[in-house]
Amino acid sequence: MRILRYFSAVFGISFFLLIGFDGHAKLGESSSEIETDREIMSGVHKGIRHAGGHRVHEMTAQGSNVREFVAPNGVVFGVACDGISTYHCTELLGSYKDEYSAAAQDAPRRNGSRSRSVQTSHAIIHTWGHMRNLHFTACDPSLVPSGVSCDDVK
């Protein structure tokens, strides 16, 4: 019985990962699907801020605050999360996710530290925090509009 539950859980999670976020706004892609992200994540729309030539779409989803940073051309150049889980943010990496996963395995981690900075050929990703207070930022420097830097993705 225990094995059956295990395989059911693995299948369910795998199925969700395969179809859960296809076609939604992801890092480096069009912002036209941000509303769909909110619906998929059962999120609550908190608003849109205009700051320094870009927009920040904010939502709360399952205990996390999610921010998607959009350039004037409509492309998502950064993603940030903070809260009890950063799972949603790693999913919003889109095509950068595999590159991040491979680089994260090779990134050195200091003893006693939960922070990690990973720089791939296309993105800069920072994670830090502790249980129930996790933080995640990701940015593609090549997509950042003029007058903005990856440090603004918070």
GROMACS .gro file of C-alpha atoms in nm:
model
  154
    1MET     CA    1   0.000   0.000   0.000
    2ARG     CA    2   0.283   0.237   0.087
    3ILE     CA    3   0.449   0.174  -0.250
    4LEU     CA    4   0.123   0.244  -0.432
    5ARG     CA    5   0.089   0.581  -0.253
    6TYR     CA    6   0.452   0.663  -0.335
    7PHE     CA    7   0.407   0.591  -0.707
    8SER     CA    8   0.078   0.780  -0.713
    9ALA     CA    9   0.246   1.083  -0.558
   10VAL     CA   10   0.544   1.063  -0.796
   11PHE     CA   11   0.313   1.027  -1.097
   12GLY     CA   12   0.094   1.318  -0.982
   13ILE     CA   13   0.391   1.549  -0.928
   14SER     CA   14   0.550   1.445  -1.258
   15PHE     CA   15   0.225   1.504  -1.443
   16PHE     CA   16   0.189   1.850  -1.284
   17LEU     CA   17   0.549   1.938  -1.377
   18LEU     CA   18   0.495   1.828  -1.737
   19ILE     CA   19   0.173   2.020  -1.799
   20GLY     CA   20   0.137   2.256  -1.503
   21PHE     CA   21   0.297   2.569  -1.643
   22ASP     CA   22   0.312   2.521  -2.020
   23GLY     CA   23   0.217   2.834  -2.212
   24HIS     CA   24   0.252   3.081  -1.926
   25ALA     CA   25   0.465   3.392  -1.880
   26LYS     CA   26   0.816   3.279  -1.802
   27LEU     CA   27   1.153   3.445  -1.781
   28GLY     CA   28   1.252   3.561  -2.129
   29GLU     CA   29   0.903   3.522  -2.273
   30SER     CA   30   0.602   3.747  -2.337
   31SER     CA   31   0.411   3.890  -2.041
   32SER     CA   32   0.076   3.822  -2.207
   33GLU     CA   33   0.022   3.511  -1.992
   34ILE     CA   34   0.081   3.662  -1.646
   35GLU     CA   35  -0.290   3.648  -1.566
   36THR     CA   36  -0.288   3.278  -1.653
   37ASP     CA   37   0.004   3.230  -1.411
   38ARG     CA   38  -0.208   3.382  -1.136
   39GLU     CA   39  -0.499   3.152  -1.213
   40ILE     CA   40  -0.283   2.837  -1.235
   41MET     CA   41  -0.113   2.918  -0.904
   42SER     CA   42  -0.447   3.010  -0.742
   43GLY     CA   43  -0.294   3.349  -0.677
   44VAL     CA   44  -0.445   3.679  -0.572
   45HIS     CA   45  -0.360   3.978  -0.789
   46LYS     CA   46  -0.195   4.249  -0.577
   47GLY     CA   47  -0.140   4.503  -0.852
   48ILE     CA   48   0.096   4.642  -1.111
   49ARG     CA   49   0.367   4.891  -1.019
   50HIS     CA   50   0.536   5.112  -1.275
   51ALA     CA   51   0.898   5.174  -1.180
   52GLY     CA   52   1.187   5.312  -1.380
   53GLY     CA   53   1.067   5.220  -1.727
   54HIS     CA   54   0.934   4.874  -1.644
   55ARG     CA   55   0.629   4.712  -1.483
   56VAL     CA   56   0.617   4.481  -1.183
   57HIS     CA   57   0.320   4.243  -1.173
   58GLU     CA   58   0.260   4.129  -0.815
   59MET     CA   59   0.053   3.841  -0.681
   60THR     CA   60   0.026   3.624  -0.372
   61ALA     CA   61   0.016   3.252  -0.444
   62GLN     CA   62  -0.001   2.971  -0.187
   63GLY     CA   63   0.195   3.151   0.083
   64SER     CA   64   0.443   3.324  -0.146
   65ASN     CA   65   0.467   3.673  -0.290
   66VAL     CA   66   0.549   3.652  -0.661
   67ARG     CA   67   0.673   3.942  -0.872
   68GLU     CA   68   0.728   3.932  -1.247
   69PHE     CA   69   0.933   4.217  -1.395
   70VAL     CA   70   0.832   4.320  -1.746
   71ALA     CA   71   1.031   4.537  -1.987
   72PRO     CA   72   0.855   4.800  -2.203
   73ASN     CA   73   0.869   4.555  -2.498
   74GLY     CA   74   0.649   4.310  -2.300
   75VAL     CA   75   0.918   4.052  -2.219
   76VAL     CA   76   0.962   3.917  -1.865
   77PHE     CA   77   1.322   3.998  -1.768
   78GLY     CA   78   1.308   3.907  -1.399
   79VAL     CA   79   1.118   3.700  -1.144
   80ALA     CA   80   1.126   3.729  -0.764
   81CYS     CA   81   0.954   3.534  -0.485
   82ASP     CA   82   0.954   3.534  -0.111
   83GLY     CA   83   0.753   3.325   0.131
   84ILE     CA   84   0.712   2.970   0.250
   85SER     CA   85   0.805   2.818  -0.088
   86THR     CA   86   0.990   2.927  -0.400
   87TYR     CA   87   0.862   2.637  -0.611
   88HIS     CA   88   0.651   2.868  -0.829
   89CYS     CA   89   0.951   3.081  -0.914
   90THR     CA   90   1.165   2.792  -1.030
   91GLU     CA   91   0.877   2.692  -1.257
   92LEU     CA   92   0.864   3.046  -1.395
   93LEU     CA   93   1.224   3.014  -1.514
   94GLY     CA   94   1.086   2.846  -1.826
   95SER     CA   95   1.361   2.760  -2.073
   96TYR     CA   96   1.623   2.868  -1.818
   97LYS     CA   97   1.518   2.598  -1.569
   98ASP     CA   98   1.737   2.314  -1.701
   99GLU     CA   99   2.038   2.542  -1.733
  100TYR     CA  100   1.980   2.661  -1.374
  101SER     CA  101   1.940   2.305  -1.240
  102ALA     CA  102   2.267   2.194  -1.398
  103ALA     CA  103   2.458   2.501  -1.277
  104ALA     CA  104   2.308   2.480  -0.926
  105GLN     CA  105   2.444   2.128  -0.880
  106ASP     CA  106   2.795   2.254  -0.955
  107ALA     CA  107   2.768   2.578  -0.754
  108PRO     CA  108   2.966   2.569  -0.430
  109ARG     CA  109   2.769   2.609  -0.111
  110ARG     CA  110   2.924   2.740   0.208
  111ASN     CA  111   2.882   2.529   0.520
  112GLY     CA  112   2.598   2.656   0.737
  113SER     CA  113   2.464   2.882   0.463
  114ARG     CA  114   2.141   2.835   0.273
  115SER     CA  115   2.222   3.104   0.018
  116ARG     CA  116   2.324   3.022  -0.334
  117SER     CA  117   2.413   3.241  -0.630
  118VAL     CA  118   2.419   3.080  -0.971
  119GLN     CA  119   2.522   3.256  -1.288
  120THR     CA  120   2.452   3.072  -1.610
  121SER     CA  121   2.530   3.189  -1.961
  122HIS     CA  122   2.188   3.358  -1.974
  123ALA     CA  123   2.067   3.431  -1.620
  124ILE     CA  124   2.166   3.525  -1.267
  125ILE     CA  125   1.972   3.340  -0.996
  126HIS     CA  126   1.995   3.399  -0.619
  127THR     CA  127   1.827   3.191  -0.348
  128TRP     CA  128   1.850   3.244   0.027
  129GLY     CA  129   1.653   3.223   0.347
  130HIS     CA  130   1.539   2.962   0.594
  131MET     CA  131   1.233   2.745   0.647
  132ARG     CA  132   0.909   2.941   0.586
  133ASN     CA  133   1.109   3.251   0.485
  134LEU     CA  134   1.264   3.171   0.148
  135HIS     CA  135   1.371   3.418  -0.120
  136PHE     CA  136   1.442   3.375  -0.490
  137THR     CA  137   1.540   3.619  -0.765
  138ALA     CA  138   1.619   3.547  -1.129
  139CYS     CA  139   1.716   3.789  -1.403
  140ASP     CA  140   1.838   3.774  -1.762
  141PRO     CA  141   2.083   4.066  -1.799
  142SER     CA  142   2.045   4.067  -2.178
  143LEU     CA  143   1.673   4.147  -2.144
  144VAL     CA  144   1.697   4.419  -1.878
  145PRO     CA  145   1.578   4.757  -2.012
  146SER     CA  146   1.812   5.056  -2.005
  147GLY     CA  147   1.818   5.238  -1.673
  148VAL     CA  148   1.740   4.915  -1.483
  149SER     CA  149   1.976   4.649  -1.346
  150CYS     CA  150   1.937   4.293  -1.220
  151ASP     CA  151   1.982   4.437  -0.869
  152ASP     CA  152   1.637   4.598  -0.911
  153VAL     CA  153   1.475   4.254  -0.930
  154LYS     CA  154   1.375   4.214  -0.565
   0.00000   0.00000   0.00000
